[in-house]
PDB file of N, CA and C in Angstrom:
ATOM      1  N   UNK A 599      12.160  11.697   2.834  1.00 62.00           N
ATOM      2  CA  UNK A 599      11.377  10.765   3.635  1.00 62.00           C
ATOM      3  C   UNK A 599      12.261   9.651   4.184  1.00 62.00           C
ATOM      4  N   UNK A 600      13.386   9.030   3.472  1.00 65.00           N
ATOM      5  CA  UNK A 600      14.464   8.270   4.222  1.00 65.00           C
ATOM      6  C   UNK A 600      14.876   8.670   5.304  1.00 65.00           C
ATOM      7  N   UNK A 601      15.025   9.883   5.516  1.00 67.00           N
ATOM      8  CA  UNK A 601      15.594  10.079   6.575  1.00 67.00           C
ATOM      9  C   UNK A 601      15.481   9.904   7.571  1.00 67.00           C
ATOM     10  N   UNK A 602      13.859  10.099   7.497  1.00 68.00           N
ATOM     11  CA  UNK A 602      12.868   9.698   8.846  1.00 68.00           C
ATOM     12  C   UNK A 602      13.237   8.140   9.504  1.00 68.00           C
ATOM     13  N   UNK A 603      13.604   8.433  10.740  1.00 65.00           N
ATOM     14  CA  UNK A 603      14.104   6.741  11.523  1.00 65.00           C
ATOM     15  C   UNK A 603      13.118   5.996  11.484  1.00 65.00           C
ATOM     16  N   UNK A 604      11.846   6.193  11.705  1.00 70.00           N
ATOM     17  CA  UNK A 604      10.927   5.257  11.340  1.00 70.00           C
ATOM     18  C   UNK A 604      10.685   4.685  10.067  1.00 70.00           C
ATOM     19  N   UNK A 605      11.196   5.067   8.723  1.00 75.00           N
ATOM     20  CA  UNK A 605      11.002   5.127   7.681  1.00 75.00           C
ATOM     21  C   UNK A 605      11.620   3.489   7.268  1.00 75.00           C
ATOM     22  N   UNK A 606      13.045   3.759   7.718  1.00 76.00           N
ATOM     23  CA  UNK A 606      14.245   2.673   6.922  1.00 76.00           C
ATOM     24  C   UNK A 606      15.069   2.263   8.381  1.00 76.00           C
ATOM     25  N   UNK A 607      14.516   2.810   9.479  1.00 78.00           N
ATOM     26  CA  UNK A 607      15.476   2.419  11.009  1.00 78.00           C
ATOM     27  C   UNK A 607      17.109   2.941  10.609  1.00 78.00           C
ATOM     28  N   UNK A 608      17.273   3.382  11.673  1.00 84.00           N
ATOM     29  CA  UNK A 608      18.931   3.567  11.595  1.00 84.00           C
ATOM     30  C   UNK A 608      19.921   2.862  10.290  1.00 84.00           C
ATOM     31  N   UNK A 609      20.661   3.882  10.118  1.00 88.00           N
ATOM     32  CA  UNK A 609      21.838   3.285   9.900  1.00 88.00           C
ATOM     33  C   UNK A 609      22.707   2.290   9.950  1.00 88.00           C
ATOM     34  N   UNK A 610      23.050   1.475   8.903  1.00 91.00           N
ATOM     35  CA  UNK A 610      24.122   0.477   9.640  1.00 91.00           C
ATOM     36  C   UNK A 610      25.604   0.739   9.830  1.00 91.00           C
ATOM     37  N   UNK A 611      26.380   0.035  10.312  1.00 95.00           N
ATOM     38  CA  UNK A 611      27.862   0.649  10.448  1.00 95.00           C
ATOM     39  C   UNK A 611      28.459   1.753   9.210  1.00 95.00           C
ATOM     40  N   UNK A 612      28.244   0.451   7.825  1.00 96.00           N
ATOM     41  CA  UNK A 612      28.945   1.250   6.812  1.00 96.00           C
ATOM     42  C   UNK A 612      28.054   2.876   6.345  1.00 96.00           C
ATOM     43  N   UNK A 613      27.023   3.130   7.121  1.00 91.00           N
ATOM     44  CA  UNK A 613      26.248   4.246   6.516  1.00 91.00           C
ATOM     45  C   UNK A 613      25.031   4.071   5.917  1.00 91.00           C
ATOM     46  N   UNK A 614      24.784   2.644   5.693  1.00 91.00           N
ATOM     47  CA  UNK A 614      23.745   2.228   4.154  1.00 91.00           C
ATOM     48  C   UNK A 614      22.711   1.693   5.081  1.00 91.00           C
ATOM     49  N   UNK A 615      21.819   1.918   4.396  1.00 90.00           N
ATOM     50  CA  UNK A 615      20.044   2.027   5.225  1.00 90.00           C
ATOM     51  C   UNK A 615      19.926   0.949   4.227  1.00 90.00           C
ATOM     52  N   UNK A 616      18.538   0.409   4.584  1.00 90.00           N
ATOM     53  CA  UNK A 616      17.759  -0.499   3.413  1.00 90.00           C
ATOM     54  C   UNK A 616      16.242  -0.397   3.755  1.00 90.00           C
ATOM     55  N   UNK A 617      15.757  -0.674   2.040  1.00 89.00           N
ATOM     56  CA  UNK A 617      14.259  -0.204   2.053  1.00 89.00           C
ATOM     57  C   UNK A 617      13.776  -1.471   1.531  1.00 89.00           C
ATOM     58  N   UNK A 618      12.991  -2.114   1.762  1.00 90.00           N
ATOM     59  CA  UNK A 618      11.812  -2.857   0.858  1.00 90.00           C
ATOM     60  C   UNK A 618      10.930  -2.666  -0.165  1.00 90.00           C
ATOM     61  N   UNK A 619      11.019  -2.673  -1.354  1.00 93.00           N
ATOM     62  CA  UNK A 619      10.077  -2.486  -2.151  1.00 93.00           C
ATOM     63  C   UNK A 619       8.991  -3.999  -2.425  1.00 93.00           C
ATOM     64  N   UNK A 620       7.967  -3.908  -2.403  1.00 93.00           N
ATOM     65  CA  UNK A 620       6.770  -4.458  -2.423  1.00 93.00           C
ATOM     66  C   UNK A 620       5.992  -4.231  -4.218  1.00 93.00           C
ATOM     67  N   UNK A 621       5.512  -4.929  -4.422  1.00 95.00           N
ATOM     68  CA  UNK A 621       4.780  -5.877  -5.818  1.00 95.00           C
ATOM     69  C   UNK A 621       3.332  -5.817  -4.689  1.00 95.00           C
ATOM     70  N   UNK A 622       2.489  -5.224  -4.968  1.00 93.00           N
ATOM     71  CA  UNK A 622       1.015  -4.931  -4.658  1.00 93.00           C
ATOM     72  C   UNK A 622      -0.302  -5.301  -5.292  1.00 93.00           C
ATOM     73  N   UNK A 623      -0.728  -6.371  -4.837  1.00 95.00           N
ATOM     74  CA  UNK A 623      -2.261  -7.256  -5.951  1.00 95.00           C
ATOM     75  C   UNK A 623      -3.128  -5.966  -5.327  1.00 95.00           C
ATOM     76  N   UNK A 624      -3.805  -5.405  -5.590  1.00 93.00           N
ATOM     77  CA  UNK A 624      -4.950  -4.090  -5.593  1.00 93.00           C
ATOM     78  C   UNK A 624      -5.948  -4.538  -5.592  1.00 93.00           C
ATOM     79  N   UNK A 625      -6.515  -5.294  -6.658  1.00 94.00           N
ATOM     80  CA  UNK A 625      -7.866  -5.734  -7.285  1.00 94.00           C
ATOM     81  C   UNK A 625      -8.855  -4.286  -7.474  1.00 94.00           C
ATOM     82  N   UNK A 626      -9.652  -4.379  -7.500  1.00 95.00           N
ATOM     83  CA  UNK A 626     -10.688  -3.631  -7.374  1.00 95.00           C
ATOM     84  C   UNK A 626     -10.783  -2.379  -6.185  1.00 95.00           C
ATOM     85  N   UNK A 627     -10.095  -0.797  -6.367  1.00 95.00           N
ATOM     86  CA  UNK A 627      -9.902  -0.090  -5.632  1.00 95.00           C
ATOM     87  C   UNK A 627     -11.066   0.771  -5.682  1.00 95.00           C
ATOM     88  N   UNK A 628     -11.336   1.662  -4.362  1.00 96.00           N
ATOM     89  CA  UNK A 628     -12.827   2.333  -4.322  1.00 96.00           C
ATOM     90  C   UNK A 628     -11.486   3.826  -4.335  1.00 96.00           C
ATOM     91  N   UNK A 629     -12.628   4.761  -3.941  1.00 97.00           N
ATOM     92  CA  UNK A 629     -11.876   6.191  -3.172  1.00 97.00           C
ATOM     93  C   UNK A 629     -11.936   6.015  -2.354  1.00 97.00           C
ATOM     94  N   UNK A 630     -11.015   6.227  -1.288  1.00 95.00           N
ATOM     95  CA  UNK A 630     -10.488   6.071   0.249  1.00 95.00           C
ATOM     96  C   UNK A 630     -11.255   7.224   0.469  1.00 95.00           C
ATOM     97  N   UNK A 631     -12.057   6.921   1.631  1.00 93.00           N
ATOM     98  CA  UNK A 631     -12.795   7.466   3.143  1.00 93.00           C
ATOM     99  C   UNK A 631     -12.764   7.273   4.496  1.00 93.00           C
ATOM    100  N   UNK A 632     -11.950   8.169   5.232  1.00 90.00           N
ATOM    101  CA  UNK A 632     -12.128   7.545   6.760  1.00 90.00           C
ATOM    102  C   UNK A 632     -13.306   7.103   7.373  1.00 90.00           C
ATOM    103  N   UNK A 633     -14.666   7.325   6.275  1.00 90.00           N
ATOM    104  CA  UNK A 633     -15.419   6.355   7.495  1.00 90.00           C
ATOM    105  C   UNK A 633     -15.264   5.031   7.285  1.00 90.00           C
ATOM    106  N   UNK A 634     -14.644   4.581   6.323  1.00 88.00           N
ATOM    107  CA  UNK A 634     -14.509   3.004   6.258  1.00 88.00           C
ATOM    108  C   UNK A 634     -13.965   2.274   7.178  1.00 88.00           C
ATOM    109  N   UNK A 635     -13.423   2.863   8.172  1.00 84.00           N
ATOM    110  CA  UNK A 635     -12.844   1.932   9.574  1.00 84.00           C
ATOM    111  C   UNK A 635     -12.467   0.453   9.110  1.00 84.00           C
ATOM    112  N   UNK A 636     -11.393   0.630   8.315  1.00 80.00           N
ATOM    113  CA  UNK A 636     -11.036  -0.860   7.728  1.00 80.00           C
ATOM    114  C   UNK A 636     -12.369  -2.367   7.204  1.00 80.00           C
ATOM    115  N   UNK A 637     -13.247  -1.415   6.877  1.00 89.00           N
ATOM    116  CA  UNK A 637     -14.072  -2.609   6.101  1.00 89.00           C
ATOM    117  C   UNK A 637     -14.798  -1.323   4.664  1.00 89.00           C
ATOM    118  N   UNK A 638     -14.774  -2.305   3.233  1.00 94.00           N
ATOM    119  CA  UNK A 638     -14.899  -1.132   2.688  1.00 94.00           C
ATOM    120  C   UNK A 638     -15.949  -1.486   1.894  1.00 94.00           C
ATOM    121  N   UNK A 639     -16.399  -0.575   1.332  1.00 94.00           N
ATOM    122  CA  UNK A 639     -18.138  -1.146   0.592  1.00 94.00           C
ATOM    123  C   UNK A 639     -18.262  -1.813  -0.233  1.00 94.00           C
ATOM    124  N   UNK A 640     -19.166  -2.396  -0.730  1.00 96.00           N
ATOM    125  CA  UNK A 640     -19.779  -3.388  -1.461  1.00 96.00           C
ATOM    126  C   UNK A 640     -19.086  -2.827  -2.882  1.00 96.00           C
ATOM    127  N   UNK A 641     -18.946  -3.688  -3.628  1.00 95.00           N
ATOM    128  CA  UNK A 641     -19.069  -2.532  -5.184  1.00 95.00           C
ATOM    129  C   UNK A 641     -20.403  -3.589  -5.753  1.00 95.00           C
ATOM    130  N   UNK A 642     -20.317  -5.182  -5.679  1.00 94.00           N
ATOM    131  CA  UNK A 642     -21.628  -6.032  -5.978  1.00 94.00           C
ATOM    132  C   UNK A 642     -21.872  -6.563  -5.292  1.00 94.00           C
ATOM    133  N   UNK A 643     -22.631  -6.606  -4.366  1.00 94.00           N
ATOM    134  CA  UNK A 643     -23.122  -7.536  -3.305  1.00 94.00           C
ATOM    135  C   UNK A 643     -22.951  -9.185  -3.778  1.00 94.00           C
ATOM    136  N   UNK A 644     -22.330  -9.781  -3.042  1.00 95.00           N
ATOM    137  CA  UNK A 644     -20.993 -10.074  -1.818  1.00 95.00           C
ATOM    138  C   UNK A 644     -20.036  -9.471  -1.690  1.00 95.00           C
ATOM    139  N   UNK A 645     -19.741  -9.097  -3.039  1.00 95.00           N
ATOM    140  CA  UNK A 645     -18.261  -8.304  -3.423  1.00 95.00           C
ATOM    141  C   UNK A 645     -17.727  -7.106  -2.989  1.00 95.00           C
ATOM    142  N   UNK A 646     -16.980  -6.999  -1.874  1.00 94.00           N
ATOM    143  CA  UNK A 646     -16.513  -5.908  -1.702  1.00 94.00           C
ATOM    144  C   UNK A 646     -15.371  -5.530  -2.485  1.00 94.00           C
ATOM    145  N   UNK A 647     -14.749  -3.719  -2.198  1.00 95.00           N
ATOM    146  CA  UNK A 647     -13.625  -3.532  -3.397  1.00 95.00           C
ATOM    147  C   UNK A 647     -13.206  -4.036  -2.221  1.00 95.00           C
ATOM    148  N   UNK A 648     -11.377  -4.026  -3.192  1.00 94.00           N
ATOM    149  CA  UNK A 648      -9.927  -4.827  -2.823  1.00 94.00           C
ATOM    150  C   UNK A 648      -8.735  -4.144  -1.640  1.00 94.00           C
ATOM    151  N   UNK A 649      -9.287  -2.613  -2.137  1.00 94.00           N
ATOM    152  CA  UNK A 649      -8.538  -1.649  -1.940  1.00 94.00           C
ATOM    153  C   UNK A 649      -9.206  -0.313  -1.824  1.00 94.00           C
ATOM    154  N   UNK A 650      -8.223   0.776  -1.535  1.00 95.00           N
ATOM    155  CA  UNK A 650      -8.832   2.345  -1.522  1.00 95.00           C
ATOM    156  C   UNK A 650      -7.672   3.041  -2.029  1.00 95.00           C
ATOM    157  N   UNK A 651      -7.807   3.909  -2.746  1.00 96.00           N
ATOM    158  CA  UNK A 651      -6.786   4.924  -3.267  1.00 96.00           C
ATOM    159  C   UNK A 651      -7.192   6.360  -3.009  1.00 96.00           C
ATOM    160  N   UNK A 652      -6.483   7.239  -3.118  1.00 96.00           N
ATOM    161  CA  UNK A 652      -6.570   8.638  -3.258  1.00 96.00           C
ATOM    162  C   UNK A 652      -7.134   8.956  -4.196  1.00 96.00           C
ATOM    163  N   UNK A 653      -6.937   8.712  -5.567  1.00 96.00           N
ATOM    164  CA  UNK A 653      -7.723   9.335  -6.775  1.00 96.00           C
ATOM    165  C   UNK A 653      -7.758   8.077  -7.394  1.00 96.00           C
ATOM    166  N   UNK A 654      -9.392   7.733  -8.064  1.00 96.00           N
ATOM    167  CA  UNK A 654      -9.033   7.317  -8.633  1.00 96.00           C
ATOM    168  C   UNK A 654      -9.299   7.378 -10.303  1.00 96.00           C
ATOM    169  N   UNK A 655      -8.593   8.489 -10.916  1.00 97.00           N
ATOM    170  CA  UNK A 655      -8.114   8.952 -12.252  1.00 97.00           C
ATOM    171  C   UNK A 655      -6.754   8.558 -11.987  1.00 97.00           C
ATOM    172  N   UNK A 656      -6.275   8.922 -11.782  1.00 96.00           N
ATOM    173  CA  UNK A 656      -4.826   8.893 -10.950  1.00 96.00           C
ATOM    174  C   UNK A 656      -4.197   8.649  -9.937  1.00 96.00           C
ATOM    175  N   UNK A 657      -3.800   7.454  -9.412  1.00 95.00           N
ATOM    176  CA  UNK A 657      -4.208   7.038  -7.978  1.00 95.00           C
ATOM    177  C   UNK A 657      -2.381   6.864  -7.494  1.00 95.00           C
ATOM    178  N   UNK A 658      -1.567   7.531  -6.409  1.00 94.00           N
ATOM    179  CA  UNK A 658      -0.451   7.357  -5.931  1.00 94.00           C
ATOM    180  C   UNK A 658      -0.637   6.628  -4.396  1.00 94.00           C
ATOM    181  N   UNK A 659      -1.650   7.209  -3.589  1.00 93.00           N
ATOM    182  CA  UNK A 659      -1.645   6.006  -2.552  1.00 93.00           C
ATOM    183  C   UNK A 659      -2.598   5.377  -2.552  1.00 93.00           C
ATOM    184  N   UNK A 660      -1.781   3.612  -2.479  1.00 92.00           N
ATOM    185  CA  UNK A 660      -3.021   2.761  -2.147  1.00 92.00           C
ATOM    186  C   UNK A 660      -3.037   2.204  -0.776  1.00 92.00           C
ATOM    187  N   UNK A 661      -3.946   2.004  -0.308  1.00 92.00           N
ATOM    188  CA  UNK A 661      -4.353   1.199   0.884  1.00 92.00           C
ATOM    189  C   UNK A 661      -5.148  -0.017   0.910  1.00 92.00           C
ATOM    190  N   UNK A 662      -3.841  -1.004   1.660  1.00 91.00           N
ATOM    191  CA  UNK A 662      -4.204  -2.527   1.230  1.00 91.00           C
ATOM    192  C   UNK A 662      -5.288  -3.236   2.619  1.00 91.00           C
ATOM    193  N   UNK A 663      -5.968  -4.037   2.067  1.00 87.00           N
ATOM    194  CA  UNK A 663      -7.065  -4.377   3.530  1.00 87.00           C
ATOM    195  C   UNK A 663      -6.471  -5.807   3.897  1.00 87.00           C
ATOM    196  N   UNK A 664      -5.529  -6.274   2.971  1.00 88.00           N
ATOM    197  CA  UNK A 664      -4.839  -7.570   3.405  1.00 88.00           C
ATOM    198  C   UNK A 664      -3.705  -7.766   3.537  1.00 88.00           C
ATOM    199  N   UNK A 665      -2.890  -8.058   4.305  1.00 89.00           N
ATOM    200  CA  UNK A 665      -1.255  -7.679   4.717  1.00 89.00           C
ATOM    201  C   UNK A 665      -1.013  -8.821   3.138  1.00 89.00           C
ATOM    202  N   UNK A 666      -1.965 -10.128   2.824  1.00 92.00           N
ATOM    203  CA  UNK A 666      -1.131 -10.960   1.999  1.00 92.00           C
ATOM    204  C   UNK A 666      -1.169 -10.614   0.733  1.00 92.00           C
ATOM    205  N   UNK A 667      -1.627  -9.019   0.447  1.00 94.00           N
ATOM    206  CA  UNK A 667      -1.609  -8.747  -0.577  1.00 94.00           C
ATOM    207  C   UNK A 667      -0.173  -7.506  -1.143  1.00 94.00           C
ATOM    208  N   UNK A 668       0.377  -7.893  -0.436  1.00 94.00           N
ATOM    209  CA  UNK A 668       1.814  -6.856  -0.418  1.00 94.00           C
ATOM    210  C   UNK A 668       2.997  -7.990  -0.945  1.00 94.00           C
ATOM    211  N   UNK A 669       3.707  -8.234  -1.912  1.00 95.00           N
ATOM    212  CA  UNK A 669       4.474  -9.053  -1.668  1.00 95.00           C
ATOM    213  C   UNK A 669       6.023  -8.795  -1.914  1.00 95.00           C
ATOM    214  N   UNK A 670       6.882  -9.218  -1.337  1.00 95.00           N
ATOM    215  CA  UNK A 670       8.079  -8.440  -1.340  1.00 95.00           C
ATOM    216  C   UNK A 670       9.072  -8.689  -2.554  1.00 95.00           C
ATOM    217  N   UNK A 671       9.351  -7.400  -3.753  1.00 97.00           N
ATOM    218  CA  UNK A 671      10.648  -7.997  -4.697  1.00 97.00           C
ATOM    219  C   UNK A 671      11.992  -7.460  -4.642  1.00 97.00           C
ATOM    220  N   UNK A 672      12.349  -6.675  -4.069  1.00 97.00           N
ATOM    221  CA  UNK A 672      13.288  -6.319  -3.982  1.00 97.00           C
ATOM    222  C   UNK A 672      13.902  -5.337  -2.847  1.00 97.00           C
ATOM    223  N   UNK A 673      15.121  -5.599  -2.154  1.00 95.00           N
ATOM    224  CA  UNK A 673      15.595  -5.017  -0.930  1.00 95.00           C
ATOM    225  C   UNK A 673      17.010  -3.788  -1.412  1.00 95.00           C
ATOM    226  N   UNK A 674      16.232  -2.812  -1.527  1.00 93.00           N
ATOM    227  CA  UNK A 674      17.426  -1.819  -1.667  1.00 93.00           C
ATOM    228  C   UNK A 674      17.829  -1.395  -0.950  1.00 93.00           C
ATOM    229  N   UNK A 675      19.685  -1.270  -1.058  1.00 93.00           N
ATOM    230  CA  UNK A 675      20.042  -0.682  -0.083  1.00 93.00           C
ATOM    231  C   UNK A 675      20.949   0.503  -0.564  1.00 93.00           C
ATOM    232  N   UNK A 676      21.327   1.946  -0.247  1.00 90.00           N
ATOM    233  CA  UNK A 676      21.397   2.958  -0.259  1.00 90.00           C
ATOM    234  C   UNK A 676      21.871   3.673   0.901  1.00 90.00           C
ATOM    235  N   UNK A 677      22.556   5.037   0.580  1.00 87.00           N
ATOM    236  CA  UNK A 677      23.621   5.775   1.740  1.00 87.00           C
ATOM    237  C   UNK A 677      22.658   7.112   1.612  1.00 87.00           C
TER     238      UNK A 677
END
């Protein structure tokens, strides 16, 4: 998946790409559905969930509804 130019953008001179890794607040995740068109359901009325995941027993992607909930710790860089 690095490889992909959209992924990590080009190369720099010496060869070495860099990635961002992100620290993620979740809160309260539902199961992700495309009909949610970026607003997602109630779980208690006012309360909507935080988030959406793929599974959730086991959940590898999450999807965040607030950019300020991503926060950045560390910048790796790699050939």
């Amino acid at each position: 998946v690095a490889d992909a130019p959209a992924f990590c953008g080009a190369p720099a001179a010496d060869g070495t790409r860099q990635m961002l890794l992100c620290l993620l607040t979740t809160g309260m995740p539902c199961l992700g559905d495309p009909s949610h068109q970026g607003v997602l359901p109630y779980r208690l009325p006012p309360h909507r969930y935080n988030s959406s995941v793929d599974s959730l027993s086991s959940p590898e992607v999450f999807v965040l509804q607030h950019s300020g909930a991503a926060h950045p710790a560390y910048l790796i860089t790699f050939t």
